[in-house]
Amino acid sequence: MTFDMDGFYNNVQFCFYISYNHMSLNPKKSQTTSLDGDDANKVQNGKKETAAKSTEDDIKPAEPLKEAEEHLPLSDPQFILRDAVTESVTIGTLPPLHFLNETVFEKTASEREDGEKILSRTAEQRSDLISGVYEGGLKVWECTYDLLELIEKDGETFRGKAVLDLGCGAGLLGILALQRGARQVHFQDYNSTVIEQLTVPNVIINCQEEDEVDSDDDKDGRGKGKMKEEDGCKKEGKDKEEEKDGQPPPKKKGTDLSQHPFLAKSRFFSGDWNTFLALVEKEEPQPKYDLIFTSETIYNSAYYPSLHKTLHKLLAPDGMVYLATKSHYFGVGGGLHLFETFVEQRGIFSLDHVWDGEEGLQRHVVVLRFKKQRALE
């Protein structure tokens, strides 16, 4: 049995459209549509001001924001990989990305350390989002794959660049940057449980896979074919070992993942964006990122001021922000149009559409740059 997600979103959009237009049928509507000239401009400007103001006055998180902290990988990273069930995704010529299987992760949630109690609360409330408590980092959302496909199409190699995966969740975008030669990659998510139980393990899983494919081409992100071949042999070998005694194969001797270049280049942070920014601004020199990736992070307009400030303070002068998003987030209120208005009114960044999906619930990838840089181009 298959589930047509695009069909589902189309039905949702249709119902929302009918409901919205039904509520809009009132005498005031005909009055505003008849305006022209200066009066029409005033109405339009008023709409923009109202949209921007709503980002300041929108629903606030239900609980206090989380203080930022840095998380250090375990001294024995292999411990995280014991009994781990993983899955992989390969897009075009990109190297395979390995991550913890979402279904298994959910079913084993009660066995995991969770000081925030988000695993139990999301299960109880059957929710992918609890404002101010859990911000959705345990799922790989659709727009992340859109951004990966765009990176593959553009041929970005990341070599020598500093990268921030903001609102990283599973960390696939940052992991790809590591695989393709980034100088450093910092991962940030709202929840410490997400960082400790998902992001860090996923980076370590890809460290292990990188070690098992000892090829310069693979380390440069160009060895997709060989990776698949050797990965297949590796899985076959593991199956044979498991058949011998019913136990998982022993970890490879002489492999010290704590010294792996991926981990040496990586740092991990949790907490809300305001306190994350305050934490890294204390460092000398202050980090500046050539590339900032952020996927599905503009669903709540209450967070726009802190997100915008973080991008403003941490992006390198000639850097770029890649933002992947849906047009609208039903039930939450945010979306691309509202964020574009917010960015436009602050006058710091230019915002350009680099990919627009037309099927189902519309998705987009946009790029933000400092306006002064664009003026020089």
mmCIF file with all atom_site columns, N, CA and C in Angstrom, residues 24-77:
data_model
loop_
_atom_site.group_PDB
_atom_site.id
_atom_site.type_symbol
_atom_site.label_atom_id
_atom_site.label_alt_id
_atom_site.label_comp_id
_atom_site.label_asym_id
_atom_site.label_entity_id
_atom_site.label_seq_id
_atom_site.pdbx_PDB_ins_code
_atom_site.Cartn_x
_atom_site.Cartn_y
_atom_site.Cartn_z
_atom_site.occupancy
_atom_site.B_iso_or_equiv
_atom_site.pdbx_formal_charge
_atom_site.auth_seq_id
_atom_site.auth_comp_id
_atom_site.auth_asym_id
_atom_site.auth_atom_id
_atom_site.pdbx_PDB_model_num
ATOM 1   N N  . SER A 1 24 ? -13.657 35.191 3.183  1.00 0.00 ? 24 SER A N  1
ATOM 2   C CA . SER A 1 24 ? -13.311 36.494 2.633  1.00 0.00 ? 24 SER A CA 1
ATOM 3   C C  . SER A 1 24 ? -14.477 37.185 1.938  1.00 0.00 ? 24 SER A C  1
ATOM 4   N N  . LEU A 1 25 ? -15.618 36.469 1.790  1.00 0.00 ? 25 LEU A N  1
ATOM 5   C CA . LEU A 1 25 ? -16.737 37.063 1.092  1.00 0.00 ? 25 LEU A CA 1
ATOM 6   C C  . LEU A 1 25 ? -17.479 38.019 2.014  1.00 0.00 ? 25 LEU A C  1
ATOM 7   N N  . ASN A 1 26 ? -17.106 39.295 1.980  1.00 0.00 ? 26 ASN A N  1
ATOM 8   C CA . ASN A 1 26 ? -17.772 40.290 2.796  1.00 0.00 ? 26 ASN A CA 1
ATOM 9   C C  . ASN A 1 26 ? -17.713 41.634 2.087  1.00 0.00 ? 26 ASN A C  1
ATOM 10  N N  . PRO A 1 27 ? -18.546 42.590 2.481  1.00 0.00 ? 27 PRO A N  1
ATOM 11  C CA . PRO A 1 27 ? -18.609 43.876 1.769  1.00 0.00 ? 27 PRO A CA 1
ATOM 12  C C  . PRO A 1 27 ? -17.280 44.609 1.731  1.00 0.00 ? 27 PRO A C  1
ATOM 13  N N  . LYS A 1 28 ? -16.437 44.455 2.747  1.00 0.00 ? 28 LYS A N  1
ATOM 14  C CA . LYS A 1 28 ? -15.186 45.189 2.799  1.00 0.00 ? 28 LYS A CA 1
ATOM 15  C C  . LYS A 1 28 ? -14.269 44.810 1.650  1.00 0.00 ? 28 LYS A C  1
ATOM 16  N N  . LYS A 1 29 ? -14.347 43.573 1.196  1.00 0.00 ? 29 LYS A N  1
ATOM 17  C CA . LYS A 1 29 ? -13.448 43.128 0.130  1.00 0.00 ? 29 LYS A CA 1
ATOM 18  C C  . LYS A 1 29 ? -13.672 43.925 -1.157 1.00 0.00 ? 29 LYS A C  1
ATOM 19  N N  . SER A 1 30 ? -14.949 44.151 -1.538 1.00 0.00 ? 30 SER A N  1
ATOM 20  C CA . SER A 1 30 ? -15.217 44.879 -2.775 1.00 0.00 ? 30 SER A CA 1
ATOM 21  C C  . SER A 1 30 ? -14.754 46.319 -2.671 1.00 0.00 ? 30 SER A C  1
ATOM 22  N N  . GLN A 1 31 ? -14.763 46.880 -1.460 1.00 0.00 ? 31 GLN A N  1
ATOM 23  C CA . GLN A 1 31 ? -14.311 48.248 -1.303 1.00 0.00 ? 31 GLN A CA 1
ATOM 24  C C  . GLN A 1 31 ? -12.806 48.371 -1.540 1.00 0.00 ? 31 GLN A C  1
ATOM 25  N N  . THR A 1 32 ? -12.026 47.452 -1.020 1.00 0.00 ? 32 THR A N  1
ATOM 26  C CA . THR A 1 32 ? -10.571 47.552 -1.157 1.00 0.00 ? 32 THR A CA 1
ATOM 27  C C  . THR A 1 32 ? -10.131 47.263 -2.579 1.00 0.00 ? 32 THR A C  1
ATOM 28  N N  . THR A 1 33 ? -10.797 46.377 -3.282 1.00 0.00 ? 33 THR A N  1
ATOM 29  C CA . THR A 1 33 ? -10.367 46.041 -4.634 1.00 0.00 ? 33 THR A CA 1
ATOM 30  C C  . THR A 1 33 ? -10.664 47.165 -5.619 1.00 0.00 ? 33 THR A C  1
ATOM 31  N N  . SER A 1 34 ? -11.500 48.101 -5.248 1.00 0.00 ? 34 SER A N  1
ATOM 32  C CA . SER A 1 34 ? -11.813 49.179 -6.171 1.00 0.00 ? 34 SER A CA 1
ATOM 33  C C  . SER A 1 34 ? -10.850 50.354 -6.059 1.00 0.00 ? 34 SER A C  1
ATOM 34  N N  . LEU A 1 35 ? -9.908  50.304 -5.099 1.00 0.00 ? 35 LEU A N  1
ATOM 35  C CA . LEU A 1 35 ? -8.971  51.406 -4.924 1.00 0.00 ? 35 LEU A CA 1
ATOM 36  C C  . LEU A 1 35 ? -7.938  51.426 -6.046 1.00 0.00 ? 35 LEU A C  1
ATOM 37  N N  . ASP A 1 36 ? -7.433  52.592 -6.363 1.00 0.00 ? 36 ASP A N  1
ATOM 38  C CA . ASP A 1 36 ? -6.352  52.689 -7.337 1.00 0.00 ? 36 ASP A CA 1
ATOM 39  C C  . ASP A 1 36 ? -5.448  53.851 -6.966 1.00 0.00 ? 36 ASP A C  1
ATOM 40  N N  . GLY A 1 37 ? -4.349  54.016 -7.708 1.00 0.00 ? 37 GLY A N  1
ATOM 41  C CA . GLY A 1 37 ? -3.446  55.143 -7.483 1.00 0.00 ? 37 GLY A CA 1
ATOM 42  C C  . GLY A 1 37 ? -2.814  55.122 -6.117 1.00 0.00 ? 37 GLY A C  1
ATOM 43  N N  . ASP A 1 38 ? -2.728  56.308 -5.491 1.00 0.00 ? 38 ASP A N  1
ATOM 44  C CA . ASP A 1 38 ? -2.064  56.449 -4.193 1.00 0.00 ? 38 ASP A CA 1
ATOM 45  C C  . ASP A 1 38 ? -2.771  55.657 -3.117 1.00 0.00 ? 38 ASP A C  1
ATOM 46  N N  . ASP A 1 39 ? -4.121  55.602 -3.188 1.00 0.00 ? 39 ASP A N  1
ATOM 47  C CA . ASP A 1 39 ? -4.859  54.853 -2.167 1.00 0.00 ? 39 ASP A CA 1
ATOM 48  C C  . ASP A 1 39 ? -4.506  53.381 -2.218 1.00 0.00 ? 39 ASP A C  1
ATOM 49  N N  . ALA A 1 40 ? -4.354  52.828 -3.421 1.00 0.00 ? 40 ALA A N  1
ATOM 50  C CA . ALA A 1 40 ? -3.988  51.416 -3.560 1.00 0.00 ? 40 ALA A CA 1
ATOM 51  C C  . ALA A 1 40 ? -2.600  51.163 -3.002 1.00 0.00 ? 40 ALA A C  1
ATOM 52  N N  . ASN A 1 41 ? -1.673  52.084 -3.258 1.00 0.00 ? 41 ASN A N  1
ATOM 53  C CA . ASN A 1 41 ? -0.316  51.935 -2.736 1.00 0.00 ? 41 ASN A CA 1
ATOM 54  C C  . ASN A 1 41 ? -0.306  51.955 -1.220 1.00 0.00 ? 41 ASN A C  1
ATOM 55  N N  . LYS A 1 42 ? -1.141  52.821 -0.639 1.00 0.00 ? 42 LYS A N  1
ATOM 56  C CA . LYS A 1 42 ? -1.219  52.882 0.824  1.00 0.00 ? 42 LYS A CA 1
ATOM 57  C C  . LYS A 1 42 ? -1.730  51.564 1.397  1.00 0.00 ? 42 LYS A C  1
ATOM 58  N N  . VAL A 1 43 ? -2.745  51.005 0.732  1.00 0.00 ? 43 VAL A N  1
ATOM 59  C CA . VAL A 1 43 ? -3.281  49.724 1.196  1.00 0.00 ? 43 VAL A CA 1
ATOM 60  C C  . VAL A 1 43 ? -2.217  48.647 1.119  1.00 0.00 ? 43 VAL A C  1
ATOM 61  N N  . GLN A 1 44 ? -1.479  48.602 -0.018 1.00 0.00 ? 44 GLN A N  1
ATOM 62  C CA . GLN A 1 44 ? -0.448  47.582 -0.192 1.00 0.00 ? 44 GLN A CA 1
ATOM 63  C C  . GLN A 1 44 ? 0.657   47.736 0.841  1.00 0.00 ? 44 GLN A C  1
ATOM 64  N N  . ASN A 1 45 ? 1.100   48.979 1.081  1.00 0.00 ? 45 ASN A N  1
ATOM 65  C CA . ASN A 1 45 ? 2.134   49.221 2.091  1.00 0.00 ? 45 ASN A CA 1
ATOM 66  C C  . ASN A 1 45 ? 1.629   48.846 3.471  1.00 0.00 ? 45 ASN A C  1
ATOM 67  N N  . GLY A 1 46 ? 0.354   49.112 3.710  1.00 0.00 ? 46 GLY A N  1
ATOM 68  C CA . GLY A 1 46 ? -0.222  48.741 5.003  1.00 0.00 ? 46 GLY A CA 1
ATOM 69  C C  . GLY A 1 46 ? -0.217  47.244 5.217  1.00 0.00 ? 46 GLY A C  1
ATOM 70  N N  . LYS A 1 47 ? -0.476  46.495 4.135  1.00 0.00 ? 47 LYS A N  1
ATOM 71  C CA . LYS A 1 47 ? -0.445  45.037 4.227  1.00 0.00 ? 47 LYS A CA 1
ATOM 72  C C  . LYS A 1 47 ? 0.953   44.540 4.582  1.00 0.00 ? 47 LYS A C  1
ATOM 73  N N  . LYS A 1 48 ? 1.972   45.151 3.940  1.00 0.00 ? 48 LYS A N  1
ATOM 74  C CA . LYS A 1 48 ? 3.348   44.729 4.221  1.00 0.00 ? 48 LYS A CA 1
ATOM 75  C C  . LYS A 1 48 ? 3.724   45.035 5.659  1.00 0.00 ? 48 LYS A C  1
ATOM 76  N N  . GLU A 1 49 ? 3.316   46.220 6.152  1.00 0.00 ? 49 GLU A N  1
ATOM 77  C CA . GLU A 1 49 ? 3.636   46.591 7.526  1.00 0.00 ? 49 GLU A CA 1
ATOM 78  C C  . GLU A 1 49 ? 2.955   45.650 8.505  1.00 0.00 ? 49 GLU A C  1
ATOM 79  N N  . THR A 1 50 ? 1.693   45.280 8.199  1.00 0.00 ? 50 THR A N  1
ATOM 80  C CA . THR A 1 50 ? 0.972   44.348 9.060  1.00 0.00 ? 50 THR A CA 1
ATOM 81  C C  . THR A 1 50 ? 1.639   42.989 9.064  1.00 0.00 ? 50 THR A C  1
ATOM 82  N N  . ALA A 1 51 ? 2.094   42.534 7.861  1.00 0.00 ? 51 ALA A N  1
ATOM 83  C CA . ALA A 1 51 ? 2.752   41.220 7.779  1.00 0.00 ? 51 ALA A CA 1
ATOM 84  C C  . ALA A 1 51 ? 4.022   41.204 8.580  1.00 0.00 ? 51 ALA A C  1
ATOM 85  N N  . ALA A 1 52 ? 4.817   42.285 8.471  1.00 0.00 ? 52 ALA A N  1
ATOM 86  C CA . ALA A 1 52 ? 6.067   42.338 9.217  1.00 0.00 ? 52 ALA A CA 1
ATOM 87  C C  . ALA A 1 52 ? 5.808   42.422 10.710 1.00 0.00 ? 52 ALA A C  1
ATOM 88  N N  . LYS A 1 53 ? 4.777   43.201 11.106 1.00 0.00 ? 53 LYS A N  1
ATOM 89  C CA . LYS A 1 53 ? 4.490   43.353 12.527 1.00 0.00 ? 53 LYS A CA 1
ATOM 90  C C  . LYS A 1 53 ? 4.046   42.030 13.128 1.00 0.00 ? 53 LYS A C  1
ATOM 91  N N  . SER A 1 54 ? 3.344   41.214 12.310 1.00 0.00 ? 54 SER A N  1
ATOM 92  C CA . SER A 1 54 ? 2.865   39.941 12.841 1.00 0.00 ? 54 SER A CA 1
ATOM 93  C C  . SER A 1 54 ? 4.016   39.026 13.225 1.00 0.00 ? 54 SER A C  1
ATOM 94  N N  . THR A 1 55 ? 5.182   39.206 12.584 1.00 0.00 ? 55 THR A N  1
ATOM 95  C CA . THR A 1 55 ? 6.331   38.384 12.956 1.00 0.00 ? 55 THR A CA 1
ATOM 96  C C  . THR A 1 55 ? 6.846   38.734 14.340 1.00 0.00 ? 55 THR A C  1
ATOM 97  N N  . GLU A 1 56 ? 6.577   39.961 14.795 1.00 0.00 ? 56 GLU A N  1
ATOM 98  C CA . GLU A 1 56 ? 7.007   40.373 16.121 1.00 0.00 ? 56 GLU A CA 1
ATOM 99  C C  . GLU A 1 56 ? 6.005   39.946 17.186 1.00 0.00 ? 56 GLU A C  1
ATOM 100 N N  . ASP A 1 57 ? 4.695   39.951 16.803 1.00 0.00 ? 57 ASP A N  1
ATOM 101 C CA . ASP A 1 57 ? 3.647   39.741 17.788 1.00 0.00 ? 57 ASP A CA 1
ATOM 102 C C  . ASP A 1 57 ? 3.035   38.360 17.726 1.00 0.00 ? 57 ASP A C  1
ATOM 103 N N  . ASP A 1 58 ? 3.624   37.474 16.933 1.00 0.00 ? 58 ASP A N  1
ATOM 104 C CA . ASP A 1 58 ? 3.043   36.151 16.749 1.00 0.00 ? 58 ASP A CA 1
ATOM 105 C C  . ASP A 1 58 ? 3.104   35.332 18.029 1.00 0.00 ? 58 ASP A C  1
ATOM 106 N N  . ILE A 1 59 ? 2.535   34.132 17.957 1.00 0.00 ? 59 ILE A N  1
ATOM 107 C CA . ILE A 1 59 ? 2.480   33.252 19.121 1.00 0.00 ? 59 ILE A CA 1
ATOM 108 C C  . ILE A 1 59 ? 3.878   32.965 19.635 1.00 0.00 ? 59 ILE A C  1
ATOM 109 N N  . LYS A 1 60 ? 4.092   33.138 20.911 1.00 0.00 ? 60 LYS A N  1
ATOM 110 C CA . LYS A 1 60 ? 5.387   32.884 21.513 1.00 0.00 ? 60 LYS A CA 1
ATOM 111 C C  . LYS A 1 60 ? 5.479   31.428 21.950 1.00 0.00 ? 60 LYS A C  1
ATOM 112 N N  . PRO A 1 61 ? 6.686   30.872 22.032 1.00 0.00 ? 61 PRO A N  1
ATOM 113 C CA . PRO A 1 61 ? 6.843   29.499 22.477 1.00 0.00 ? 61 PRO A CA 1
ATOM 114 C C  . PRO A 1 61 ? 6.186   29.261 23.831 1.00 0.00 ? 61 PRO A C  1
ATOM 115 N N  . ALA A 1 62 ? 5.675   28.031 24.018 1.00 0.00 ? 62 ALA A N  1
ATOM 116 C CA . ALA A 1 62 ? 4.919   27.708 25.219 1.00 0.00 ? 62 ALA A CA 1
ATOM 117 C C  . ALA A 1 62 ? 5.802   27.631 26.455 1.00 0.00 ? 62 ALA A C  1
ATOM 118 N N  . GLU A 1 63 ? 7.087   27.343 26.279 1.00 0.00 ? 63 GLU A N  1
ATOM 119 C CA . GLU A 1 63 ? 7.991   27.204 27.400 1.00 0.00 ? 63 GLU A CA 1
ATOM 120 C C  . GLU A 1 63 ? 9.230   28.076 27.169 1.00 0.00 ? 63 GLU A C  1
ATOM 121 N N  . PRO A 1 64 ? 10.004  28.353 28.232 1.00 0.00 ? 64 PRO A N  1
ATOM 122 C CA . PRO A 1 64 ? 11.209  29.183 28.058 1.00 0.00 ? 64 PRO A CA 1
ATOM 123 C C  . PRO A 1 64 ? 12.141  28.597 27.022 1.00 0.00 ? 64 PRO A C  1
ATOM 124 N N  . LEU A 1 65 ? 12.837  29.477 26.282 1.00 0.00 ? 65 LEU A N  1
ATOM 125 C CA . LEU A 1 65 ? 13.782  29.013 25.284 1.00 0.00 ? 65 LEU A CA 1
ATOM 126 C C  . LEU A 1 65 ? 14.956  28.310 25.949 1.00 0.00 ? 65 LEU A C  1
ATOM 127 N N  . LYS A 1 66 ? 15.635  27.478 25.167 1.00 0.00 ? 66 LYS A N  1
ATOM 128 C CA . LYS A 1 66 ? 16.701  26.643 25.717 1.00 0.00 ? 66 LYS A CA 1
ATOM 129 C C  . LYS A 1 66 ? 18.051  27.342 25.601 1.00 0.00 ? 66 LYS A C  1
ATOM 130 N N  . GLU A 1 67 ? 18.768  27.376 26.695 1.00 0.00 ? 67 GLU A N  1
ATOM 131 C CA . GLU A 1 67 ? 20.100  27.973 26.729 1.00 0.00 ? 67 GLU A CA 1
ATOM 132 C C  . GLU A 1 67 ? 21.048  27.153 25.856 1.00 0.00 ? 67 GLU A C  1
ATOM 133 N N  . ALA A 1 68 ? 21.849  27.847 25.059 1.00 0.00 ? 68 ALA A N  1
ATOM 134 C CA . ALA A 1 68 ? 22.760  27.151 24.154 1.00 0.00 ? 68 ALA A CA 1
ATOM 135 C C  . ALA A 1 68 ? 23.900  26.494 24.914 1.00 0.00 ? 68 ALA A C  1
ATOM 136 N N  . GLU A 1 69 ? 24.358  25.383 24.392 1.00 0.00 ? 69 GLU A N  1
ATOM 137 C CA . GLU A 1 69 ? 25.531  24.693 24.927 1.00 0.00 ? 69 GLU A CA 1
ATOM 138 C C  . GLU A 1 69 ? 26.217  23.937 23.807 1.00 0.00 ? 69 GLU A C  1
ATOM 139 N N  . GLU A 1 70 ? 27.504  23.693 23.989 1.00 0.00 ? 70 GLU A N  1
ATOM 140 C CA . GLU A 1 70 ? 28.250  22.897 23.022 1.00 0.00 ? 70 GLU A CA 1
ATOM 141 C C  . GLU A 1 70 ? 28.341  21.469 23.518 1.00 0.00 ? 70 GLU A C  1
ATOM 142 N N  . HIS A 1 71 ? 28.234  20.542 22.583 1.00 0.00 ? 71 HIS A N  1
ATOM 143 C CA . HIS A 1 71 ? 28.274  19.115 22.903 1.00 0.00 ? 71 HIS A CA 1
ATOM 144 C C  . HIS A 1 71 ? 29.534  18.506 22.318 1.00 0.00 ? 71 HIS A C  1
ATOM 145 N N  . LEU A 1 72 ? 30.282  17.809 23.150 1.00 0.00 ? 72 LEU A N  1
ATOM 146 C CA . LEU A 1 72 ? 31.500  17.149 22.704 1.00 0.00 ? 72 LEU A CA 1
ATOM 147 C C  . LEU A 1 72 ? 31.205  15.694 22.378 1.00 0.00 ? 72 LEU A C  1
ATOM 148 N N  . PRO A 1 73 ? 31.709  15.190 21.247 1.00 0.00 ? 73 PRO A N  1
ATOM 149 C CA . PRO A 1 73 ? 31.512  13.765 20.929 1.00 0.00 ? 73 PRO A CA 1
ATOM 150 C C  . PRO A 1 73 ? 32.087  12.878 22.022 1.00 0.00 ? 73 PRO A C  1
ATOM 151 N N  . LEU A 1 74 ? 31.520  11.683 22.180 1.00 0.00 ? 74 LEU A N  1
ATOM 152 C CA . LEU A 1 74 ? 31.994  10.753 23.194 1.00 0.00 ? 74 LEU A CA 1
ATOM 153 C C  . LEU A 1 74 ? 33.434  10.340 22.927 1.00 0.00 ? 74 LEU A C  1
ATOM 154 N N  . SER A 1 75 ? 34.140  10.017 24.011 1.00 0.00 ? 75 SER A N  1
ATOM 155 C CA . SER A 1 75 ? 35.517  9.550  23.857 1.00 0.00 ? 75 SER A CA 1
ATOM 156 C C  . SER A 1 75 ? 35.572  8.192  23.166 1.00 0.00 ? 75 SER A C  1
ATOM 157 N N  . ASP A 1 76 ? 34.468  7.427  23.261 1.00 0.00 ? 76 ASP A N  1
ATOM 158 C CA . ASP A 1 76 ? 34.375  6.137  22.570 1.00 0.00 ? 76 ASP A CA 1
ATOM 159 C C  . ASP A 1 76 ? 33.194  6.188  21.603 1.00 0.00 ? 76 ASP A C  1
ATOM 160 N N  . PRO A 1 77 ? 33.369  6.791  20.422 1.00 0.00 ? 77 PRO A N  1
ATOM 161 C CA . PRO A 1 77 ? 32.250  6.935  19.486 1.00 0.00 ? 77 PRO A CA 1
ATOM 162 C C  . PRO A 1 77 ? 31.638  5.609  19.052 1.00 0.00 ? 77 PRO A C  1
#
